[in-house]
XYZ file of C-alpha atoms in Angstrom:
563
model
C -16.301 -38.642 -16.698
C -13.323 -37.792 -18.959
C -13.499 -39.662 -22.261
C -10.200 -41.471 -21.676
C -11.664 -43.063 -18.516
C -14.550 -44.631 -20.454
C -12.380 -47.588 -21.476
C -12.918 -50.515 -19.040
C -9.206 -51.279 -19.253
C -8.542 -48.094 -17.301
C -10.391 -49.590 -14.325
C -7.833 -52.400 -14.119
C -4.908 -50.029 -14.637
C -6.086 -47.750 -11.820
C -6.690 -50.778 -9.585
C -3.172 -51.996 -10.364
C -1.713 -48.634 -9.373
C -3.399 -48.590 -5.953
C -3.125 -52.272 -5.077
C 0.444 -52.080 -3.635
C -0.831 -49.586 -1.041
C -3.444 -51.990 0.360
C -3.191 -54.728 3.015
C -3.148 -58.339 1.830
C -6.857 -59.154 1.992
C -7.845 -55.867 0.382
C -5.287 -56.519 -2.375
C -6.867 -59.865 -3.142
C -10.367 -58.374 -3.224
C -9.215 -55.730 -5.711
C -7.286 -58.355 -7.709
C -10.507 -60.273 -8.368
C -12.991 -57.435 -8.126
C -11.434 -55.213 -10.803
C -11.677 -57.793 -13.656
C -15.184 -58.811 -12.560
C -16.347 -55.189 -12.464
C -14.635 -54.452 -15.798
C -16.378 -57.409 -17.448
C -19.761 -56.320 -16.076
C -19.088 -52.809 -17.389
C -18.090 -54.040 -20.846
C -21.041 -56.407 -21.050
C -23.577 -53.615 -20.651
C -21.996 -51.357 -23.328
C -24.067 -51.647 -26.536
C -22.202 -52.834 -29.632
C -21.324 -49.911 -31.868
C -20.609 -47.562 -28.973
C -17.705 -45.124 -29.364
C -16.414 -42.241 -27.286
C -14.224 -39.478 -28.657
C -11.943 -36.761 -27.337
C -9.807 -34.015 -28.866
C -6.012 -34.068 -28.627
C -4.288 -31.177 -30.411
C -5.705 -31.272 -33.942
C -6.701 -34.968 -33.759
C -9.918 -36.631 -32.648
C -9.125 -39.758 -30.644
C -11.442 -42.681 -29.973
C -10.462 -44.146 -26.591
C -13.414 -46.558 -26.685
C -14.835 -48.541 -29.593
C -16.971 -51.576 -28.844
C -17.834 -53.680 -31.857
C -18.054 -57.436 -32.289
C -14.319 -58.052 -32.657
C -13.306 -55.804 -29.772
C -16.052 -57.284 -27.570
C -14.787 -60.853 -28.067
C -11.236 -60.036 -27.052
C -12.338 -57.699 -24.267
C -14.481 -60.431 -22.700
C -11.806 -63.130 -22.740
C -9.133 -60.731 -21.466
C -11.299 -59.882 -18.443
C -11.943 -63.587 -17.793
C -8.235 -64.385 -18.111
C -7.364 -61.601 -15.661
C -9.894 -62.960 -13.160
C -8.619 -66.561 -13.446
C -5.019 -65.389 -13.109
C -6.045 -63.444 -10.003
C -7.505 -66.577 -8.425
C -4.335 -68.480 -9.318
C -2.058 -65.911 -7.640
C -4.290 -65.431 -4.588
C -1.650 -67.014 -2.327
C 1.137 -64.628 -3.288
C 2.271 -62.081 -0.723
C 3.972 -59.898 -3.309
C 2.631 -56.386 -3.648
C 4.101 -55.777 -7.078
C 3.112 -58.930 -8.974
C -0.687 -58.418 -8.660
C -0.180 -54.755 -9.531
C 1.828 -55.568 -12.663
C -0.697 -58.257 -13.649
C -3.657 -55.867 -13.403
C -1.886 -53.053 -15.255
C -0.792 -55.503 -17.958
C -4.307 -56.920 -18.359
C -5.870 -53.454 -18.277
C -3.551 -52.100 -20.949
C -4.267 -55.110 -23.192
C -8.006 -54.527 -22.737
C -7.477 -50.844 -23.439
C -5.635 -51.704 -26.659
C -8.370 -53.953 -28.069
C -11.037 -51.370 -27.221
C -9.051 -48.461 -28.717
C -10.432 -46.956 -31.893
C -7.399 -44.961 -33.061
C -3.705 -45.544 -33.655
C -2.501 -43.053 -31.032
C -4.520 -44.638 -28.212
C -3.473 -48.074 -29.443
C 0.185 -47.066 -29.288
C -0.101 -45.756 -25.730
C -1.669 -48.966 -24.435
C 0.734 -51.013 -26.604
C 3.714 -49.558 -24.751
C 2.141 -49.939 -21.316
C 1.730 -53.665 -21.969
C 5.464 -53.865 -22.725
C 6.501 -52.207 -19.461
C 3.982 -53.991 -17.229
C 4.748 -57.435 -18.679
C 8.498 -56.859 -18.275
C 7.856 -56.138 -14.584
C 6.443 -59.656 -14.235
C 9.887 -60.956 -15.166
C 11.822 -58.521 -12.970
C 9.701 -59.279 -9.901
C 11.082 -62.808 -9.675
C 14.419 -61.250 -8.735
C 16.705 -63.898 -10.248
C 19.790 -62.738 -12.142
C 18.855 -64.712 -15.264
C 15.326 -63.320 -15.151
C 16.708 -59.786 -14.994
C 18.815 -60.425 -18.113
C 15.809 -61.933 -19.894
C 13.664 -58.961 -18.824
C 16.096 -56.546 -20.470
C 16.024 -58.493 -23.724
C 12.241 -58.812 -23.528
C 11.734 -55.095 -22.892
C 14.057 -54.229 -25.782
C 11.993 -56.361 -28.170
C 8.637 -55.136 -26.892
C 9.538 -51.462 -26.973
C 11.051 -52.047 -30.409
C 7.625 -53.235 -31.534
C 6.200 -50.010 -30.144
C 8.728 -47.931 -32.066
C 7.754 -49.613 -35.342
C 4.092 -49.025 -34.511
C 4.786 -45.371 -33.722
C 6.772 -44.889 -36.927
C 4.155 -46.559 -39.087
C 1.330 -44.664 -37.400
C 3.171 -41.345 -37.847
C 3.643 -42.013 -41.585
C 0.017 -43.078 -41.949
C -1.384 -40.084 -40.071
C 0.867 -37.632 -41.915
C -0.131 -39.050 -45.298
C -3.857 -39.430 -44.681
C -4.659 -37.121 -41.770
C -6.701 -39.997 -40.311
C -5.887 -41.480 -36.878
C -8.619 -44.160 -36.923
C -7.492 -47.747 -36.444
C -9.420 -49.574 -39.130
C -8.501 -51.940 -41.931
C -5.101 -50.950 -43.305
C -3.908 -53.584 -45.757
C -0.453 -53.479 -47.272
C -1.117 -50.512 -49.559
C -1.811 -47.940 -46.853
C 1.000 -45.504 -45.939
C 3.125 -46.866 -43.104
C 1.289 -50.191 -43.140
C 4.417 -52.342 -43.535
C 5.964 -50.843 -40.411
C 2.725 -51.379 -38.503
C 2.520 -54.982 -39.747
C 6.100 -55.561 -38.566
C 5.170 -54.176 -35.134
C 2.200 -56.534 -34.919
C 4.316 -59.411 -36.219
C 6.839 -59.015 -33.420
C 4.178 -59.375 -30.750
C 2.414 -62.138 -32.671
C 5.767 -64.024 -32.696
C 6.114 -64.367 -36.465
C 8.890 -66.740 -37.603
C 12.359 -65.289 -36.885
C 10.693 -62.688 -34.639
C 9.410 -65.229 -32.149
C 12.143 -66.175 -29.737
C 11.434 -63.466 -27.187
C 8.479 -65.668 -26.223
C 10.488 -68.832 -25.462
C 13.122 -66.663 -23.803
C 10.738 -64.858 -21.442
C 7.830 -67.105 -20.495
C 9.880 -69.890 -18.843
C 11.792 -67.247 -16.862
C 8.795 -65.770 -15.035
C 7.343 -66.973 -11.763
C 4.709 -69.758 -11.891
C 1.970 -67.135 -11.580
C 3.687 -64.617 -13.857
C 3.872 -67.090 -16.740
C 0.114 -67.677 -16.592
C -0.471 -63.936 -16.929
C 2.101 -63.526 -19.724
C 0.575 -66.317 -21.793
C -2.816 -64.608 -22.043
C -2.428 -61.098 -23.386
C 0.475 -59.917 -25.570
C 0.232 -62.407 -28.417
C -3.580 -62.389 -28.519
C -3.576 -58.583 -28.496
C -1.404 -58.831 -31.617
C -3.845 -61.295 -33.208
C -6.643 -58.822 -32.558
C -4.577 -56.036 -34.158
C -3.901 -58.196 -37.216
C -7.589 -59.066 -37.528
C -8.499 -55.385 -37.253
C -5.897 -54.022 -39.660
C -4.964 -56.849 -42.036
C -7.904 -59.239 -42.415
C -7.750 -60.870 -45.828
C -4.047 -60.115 -46.359
C -2.932 -63.309 -48.093
C 0.710 -62.813 -47.088
C -0.356 -63.894 -43.598
C -1.464 -67.336 -44.783
C 2.016 -68.780 -45.523
C 3.426 -66.971 -42.481
C 0.835 -68.629 -40.258
C 1.335 -72.016 -41.908
C 5.068 -71.878 -41.177
C 4.276 -70.912 -37.584
C 2.276 -74.112 -37.140
C 5.146 -76.366 -38.221
C 8.628 -75.135 -37.308
C 8.199 -75.000 -33.481
C 7.161 -78.665 -33.275
C 10.718 -80.016 -33.393
C 11.869 -77.611 -30.701
C 8.876 -78.507 -28.542
C 9.761 -82.201 -28.771
C 13.422 -81.520 -27.941
C 12.862 -79.084 -25.072
C 13.445 -80.325 -21.540
C 11.889 -77.384 -19.707
C 8.146 -78.094 -19.823
C 7.252 -74.409 -19.767
C 9.487 -73.977 -22.810
C 7.566 -76.824 -24.489
C 4.342 -74.945 -23.820
C 5.880 -71.736 -25.143
C 6.743 -73.392 -28.446
C 3.275 -74.923 -28.672
C 1.899 -71.410 -28.162
C 3.647 -70.418 -31.413
C 1.889 -73.259 -33.210
C -1.556 -72.201 -32.034
C -0.862 -68.586 -32.978
C -0.153 -69.848 -36.485
C -3.736 -71.129 -36.766
C -5.030 -67.661 -35.879
C -2.683 -65.881 -38.298
C -3.812 -68.149 -41.152
C -7.438 -67.415 -40.299
C -6.772 -63.656 -40.339
C -5.085 -64.052 -43.720
C -8.155 -65.864 -45.087
C -10.225 -62.936 -43.860
C -13.783 -64.241 -44.406
C -16.385 -63.892 -41.664
C -16.053 -67.593 -40.834
C -12.266 -67.270 -40.685
C -12.320 -64.173 -38.448
C -14.805 -65.961 -36.194
C -12.372 -68.875 -36.147
C -9.425 -66.651 -35.233
C -11.399 -64.970 -32.441
C -12.792 -68.286 -31.187
C -9.351 -69.867 -31.162
C -7.950 -66.883 -29.273
C -10.631 -67.453 -26.617
C -10.108 -71.193 -26.295
C -6.341 -70.924 -26.554
C -6.168 -68.425 -23.692
C -8.129 -70.904 -21.565
C -6.424 -74.206 -22.313
C -2.935 -72.699 -22.511
C -3.504 -70.974 -19.175
C -4.661 -74.318 -17.767
C -1.485 -76.059 -18.940
C 0.739 -73.288 -17.607
C -1.220 -73.377 -14.332
C -0.697 -77.110 -13.905
C 3.020 -76.980 -14.661
C 3.309 -73.829 -12.534
C 1.720 -75.707 -9.646
C 4.304 -78.465 -10.099
C 7.105 -75.902 -10.098
C 5.634 -74.191 -7.024
C 5.426 -77.473 -5.086
C 8.623 -79.192 -6.217
C 10.950 -76.453 -7.438
C 11.434 -78.432 -10.675
C 10.060 -77.914 -14.168
C 12.372 -80.026 -16.355
C 11.098 -83.325 -17.706
C 14.304 -85.077 -16.607
C 13.571 -84.131 -12.981
C 9.835 -84.865 -12.832
C 7.418 -87.758 -12.996
C 5.404 -89.826 -10.580
C 3.361 -86.887 -9.282
C -0.094 -88.133 -10.318
C -0.700 -89.791 -6.939
C 0.645 -86.861 -4.968
C -1.064 -84.118 -7.001
C -4.104 -85.943 -8.486
C -6.270 -82.881 -9.163
C -3.438 -81.025 -10.839
C -2.744 -84.090 -12.987
C -6.413 -84.331 -13.995
C -6.578 -80.656 -14.915
C -3.385 -80.988 -16.955
C -4.909 -83.889 -18.899
C -7.980 -81.755 -19.677
C -5.765 -78.953 -20.956
C -3.752 -81.424 -23.024
C -6.947 -82.902 -24.503
C -8.207 -79.424 -25.404
C -5.008 -78.317 -27.163
C -5.000 -81.652 -29.012
C -8.553 -80.864 -30.243
C -10.303 -83.886 -28.762
C -14.039 -83.744 -29.490
C -16.082 -82.308 -26.605
C -13.183 -79.969 -25.775
C -12.948 -76.256 -26.567
C -9.955 -76.639 -28.876
C -11.908 -78.936 -31.185
C -14.626 -76.318 -31.704
C -12.319 -73.405 -32.538
C -9.931 -75.392 -34.748
C -12.888 -76.770 -36.695
C -13.974 -73.226 -37.534
C -10.529 -72.359 -38.888
C -10.068 -75.565 -40.864
C -13.510 -75.177 -42.423
C -12.746 -71.573 -43.392
C -9.474 -72.661 -45.023
C -11.233 -75.489 -46.882
C -13.993 -73.168 -48.135
C -11.404 -70.866 -49.715
C -9.655 -73.896 -51.271
C -6.227 -73.433 -49.711
C -5.541 -77.166 -49.937
C -1.864 -77.117 -48.972
C -2.544 -74.878 -46.019
C -5.415 -77.135 -44.899
C -3.119 -80.168 -44.953
C -0.473 -78.246 -42.986
C -2.928 -77.144 -40.310
C -4.459 -80.593 -40.067
C -1.028 -82.139 -39.578
C -0.141 -79.506 -36.972
C -3.412 -80.153 -35.154
C -2.736 -83.869 -35.022
C 0.876 -83.224 -34.022
C -0.230 -81.342 -30.905
C -0.870 -84.718 -29.301
C 2.762 -85.694 -29.898
C 4.596 -82.717 -28.473
C 2.112 -81.484 -25.829
C -0.900 -83.733 -25.385
C 1.162 -86.726 -24.313
C 4.538 -85.227 -23.415
C 3.400 -82.706 -20.799
C 1.136 -84.983 -18.681
C 3.419 -87.997 -19.030
C 6.711 -86.435 -18.013
C 5.178 -84.249 -15.317
C 2.872 -86.768 -13.662
C 3.123 -90.330 -14.996
C 6.773 -91.030 -15.870
C 8.509 -93.337 -13.378
C 10.147 -91.356 -10.576
C 10.172 -92.475 -6.953
C 12.543 -89.773 -5.763
C 10.389 -86.665 -6.049
C 7.825 -85.774 -3.395
C 5.193 -83.051 -3.383
C 2.111 -81.911 -1.528
C -1.064 -80.966 -3.395
C -1.082 -77.495 -4.909
C -2.479 -74.601 -2.826
C -6.259 -74.477 -2.759
C -6.493 -71.271 -4.785
C -4.366 -72.803 -7.564
C -6.650 -75.828 -7.682
C -9.743 -73.599 -7.811
C -8.259 -71.573 -10.696
C -7.380 -74.751 -12.580
C -10.838 -76.194 -11.879
C -12.617 -73.096 -13.201
C -10.448 -73.025 -16.326
C -10.901 -76.744 -16.965
C -14.662 -76.344 -16.560
C -14.607 -73.560 -19.156
C -12.662 -75.768 -21.596
C -15.226 -78.549 -21.231
C -18.258 -76.227 -21.264
C -17.232 -74.530 -24.517
C -16.614 -77.963 -26.034
C -19.968 -79.368 -24.962
C -21.962 -76.212 -25.734
C -20.302 -74.335 -28.633
C -23.178 -71.867 -28.622
C -21.660 -70.267 -25.514
C -18.590 -69.455 -27.566
C -20.489 -68.492 -30.695
C -22.548 -65.943 -28.755
C -19.557 -63.639 -28.228
C -17.948 -63.942 -31.674
C -17.750 -60.949 -34.058
C -20.166 -62.310 -36.687
C -23.289 -64.490 -36.587
C -22.356 -68.172 -36.632
C -24.143 -70.820 -38.653
C -21.795 -73.731 -38.153
C -21.994 -77.186 -36.609
C -18.657 -78.694 -35.517
C -20.137 -81.999 -34.400
C -20.813 -83.666 -37.703
C -19.943 -87.276 -38.323
C -17.209 -86.312 -40.795
C -15.559 -83.852 -38.411
C -15.622 -86.134 -35.399
C -14.535 -89.299 -37.224
C -11.742 -87.516 -39.083
C -10.424 -85.924 -35.909
C -10.555 -89.184 -33.959
C -8.681 -90.951 -36.762
C -5.995 -88.257 -36.702
C -5.665 -88.484 -32.921
C -5.492 -92.279 -33.047
C -2.798 -92.111 -35.719
C -0.834 -89.556 -33.676
C -1.087 -91.695 -30.555
C 0.097 -94.756 -32.475
C 2.955 -92.784 -34.019
C 4.057 -91.641 -30.567
C 3.963 -95.186 -29.188
C 5.911 -96.648 -32.111
C 8.481 -93.840 -32.065
C 8.907 -94.212 -28.315
C 9.348 -97.978 -28.500
C 11.814 -97.633 -31.367
C 13.783 -94.946 -29.535
C 13.029 -92.390 -32.249
C 11.092 -89.961 -30.066
C 13.564 -87.518 -28.506
C 14.165 -88.336 -24.843
C 14.407 -85.315 -22.560
C 18.006 -84.427 -21.775
C 19.899 -81.642 -20.093
C 20.782 -79.490 -23.075
C 20.177 -76.064 -24.552
C 18.592 -76.144 -27.997
C 19.045 -72.823 -29.753
C 16.924 -71.557 -32.622
C 16.885 -67.888 -33.617
C 18.238 -66.957 -30.197
C 21.514 -68.333 -31.620
C 21.882 -64.861 -33.137
C 22.044 -63.019 -29.831
C 23.465 -65.826 -27.709
C 26.326 -66.807 -30.022
C 26.681 -64.595 -33.097
C 26.268 -61.151 -31.530
C 28.614 -61.895 -28.584
C 31.190 -63.304 -31.034
C 30.889 -60.208 -33.223
C 31.166 -58.092 -30.098
C 34.408 -59.823 -29.088
C 35.841 -59.395 -32.587
C 34.854 -55.733 -32.591
C 36.399 -55.260 -29.169
C 39.697 -56.784 -30.294
C 39.748 -54.648 -33.447
C 39.050 -51.531 -31.406
C 41.788 -52.361 -28.922
C 44.289 -52.968 -31.751
C 43.323 -49.733 -33.489
C 43.474 -47.878 -30.191
C 46.976 -49.164 -29.465
C 48.194 -48.204 -32.941
C 46.583 -44.810 -32.719
C 48.120 -44.161 -29.337
C 51.514 -45.277 -30.610
C 51.261 -43.139 -33.751
C 49.818 -40.172 -31.883
C 52.546 -40.474 -29.239
C 55.254 -40.470 -31.892
C 53.770 -37.378 -33.563
C 53.438 -35.662 -30.207
C 57.082 -36.404 -29.356
C 58.248 -34.993 -32.705
C 56.108 -31.892 -32.299
C 57.385 -31.290 -28.756
C 60.986 -31.673 -29.904
C 60.489 -29.077 -32.636
C 58.748 -26.713 -30.248
C 61.621 -26.992 -27.790
C 64.109 -26.276 -30.585
C 62.294 -23.056 -31.491
C 60.698 -21.917 -28.274
C 62.600 -23.687 -25.557
C 65.012 -22.002 -23.140
C 67.819 -22.467 -25.642
C 65.675 -22.265 -28.763
C 66.163 -19.917 -31.667
C 63.294 -17.635 -30.706
C 64.451 -17.466 -27.111
C 67.867 -15.998 -27.937
C 68.636 -12.267 -27.424
C 69.227 -10.551 -30.777
C 71.414 -7.448 -31.251
C 69.972 -4.013 -32.142
C 71.634 -4.101 -35.571
C 69.989 -7.374 -36.542
C 66.611 -6.032 -35.375
C 67.046 -2.820 -37.447
C 67.964 -4.925 -40.494
C 64.871 -7.103 -40.216
C 62.612 -4.056 -39.743
C 64.070 -2.491 -42.886
C 63.552 -5.730 -44.861
C 59.910 -6.002 -43.748
C 59.302 -2.310 -44.612
C 60.700 -2.784 -48.130
C 58.516 -5.879 -48.666
C 55.443 -3.971 -47.454
C 56.118 -0.983 -49.754
C 56.668 -3.290 -52.707
C 53.382 -5.046 -52.138
C 51.515 -1.785 -51.489
C 52.711 0.022 -54.651
């Protein structure tokens, strides 16, 4: 087998390429079979395994399986399988294909051992994920897809530039720890930061995820940002610059999440917050912190997928996703409501839920390294999750008063996917050892101590009370039909305004140029007509005498110059 086929991600990519050619039932078998087979393949590869191949003068490593890569490879395969179950009902040929290629390229990236292979898979994820937006076929989605693809390929260009500088300076293509002192490392960090949705680089996420189909959003939420977290953990573990960046990520999206009316946009902002926890953990860089980042990536993929699944099921059944248009669906979609509550409890870090286990690892790692301010920030952000997601999403989707909206239960496959994901969230919360067994480093940690549980329950109780008081006092933002801009203000307002100003300046300059050029042209044509026209000086017939005189004058001048 060629070395480049040894990466399990290639199995999903190949399956994605052939799936549009198959009949419906065969497509669905491949959609679920490829991730299951890829996971079985990865599971039997011993840790420490690498495969290499020659490309020009470089030695590439298309497969590297160590503890960190194994963790992300496992959860990416599971996410692809759950997403396949969720989209089982779709008749589209292209959406399952794009989902498999996207998942396969993300798996390929986390199992890549060199910068060149990483870059190739990095760009495939950009194209395949953009297809998930285009497939919906709506005009707005097409516009969003263009912006999304521009940002994602821009990340790839920074990665390519940084990798080229690094390889030229060191002659080494291996993707290992880089730090900020390595050649090209700042460009590579910027590339990773775009996909990890760093502050001011984040709005592609809130722009794109709510624009995809209900099934497409579930797929999008799983891979790109977590692939970037893996890349940060691989290349920049212990880089303290990441700690304040991650801390800011956990705070600034909260206001936008509370203001947002589109519930998928709320979930997109909350995704930024959870990424901040992982970025902080990578910045801490200890074994406990890296375990925390990897564990939180695993649990976050699960509970965020569950929340997107539940809201996607609501959108699929009702055609609505805005809080102002929903409510009262708990009786009509009871299983979906129950699964949504489980997802909300997990993201809010309720004890016995997966989110509690992974957040405890990160908070303990931060406390051990004595980053007190950061610990307070993360603790506040963890408690705040109940305010802007844990209560808001289930309440406005399923429990708010609304007698006008009607819906049937979600399709059976959607309910099965939500049930499997909810079971995983509970299982990892009840038995943390299941999670610890796939983490990069050995784990000697107990999340269920009296201090941890009591402190977390106090925080949740305080958050619940704060929500109730703010709601009763009218201080909690009520959903309303409005567009709340953050950094997308730059390309929605500023850039178009600058474009209009530039267009007007160009038109004015063009008019003046044309007027000035026309005047010069008229003058030149007049002078040409005077000299060369039918009645011009040079068109007149001269006498022989005048010609002889001018020849004599020119001859005298020539002789004078010559002698």
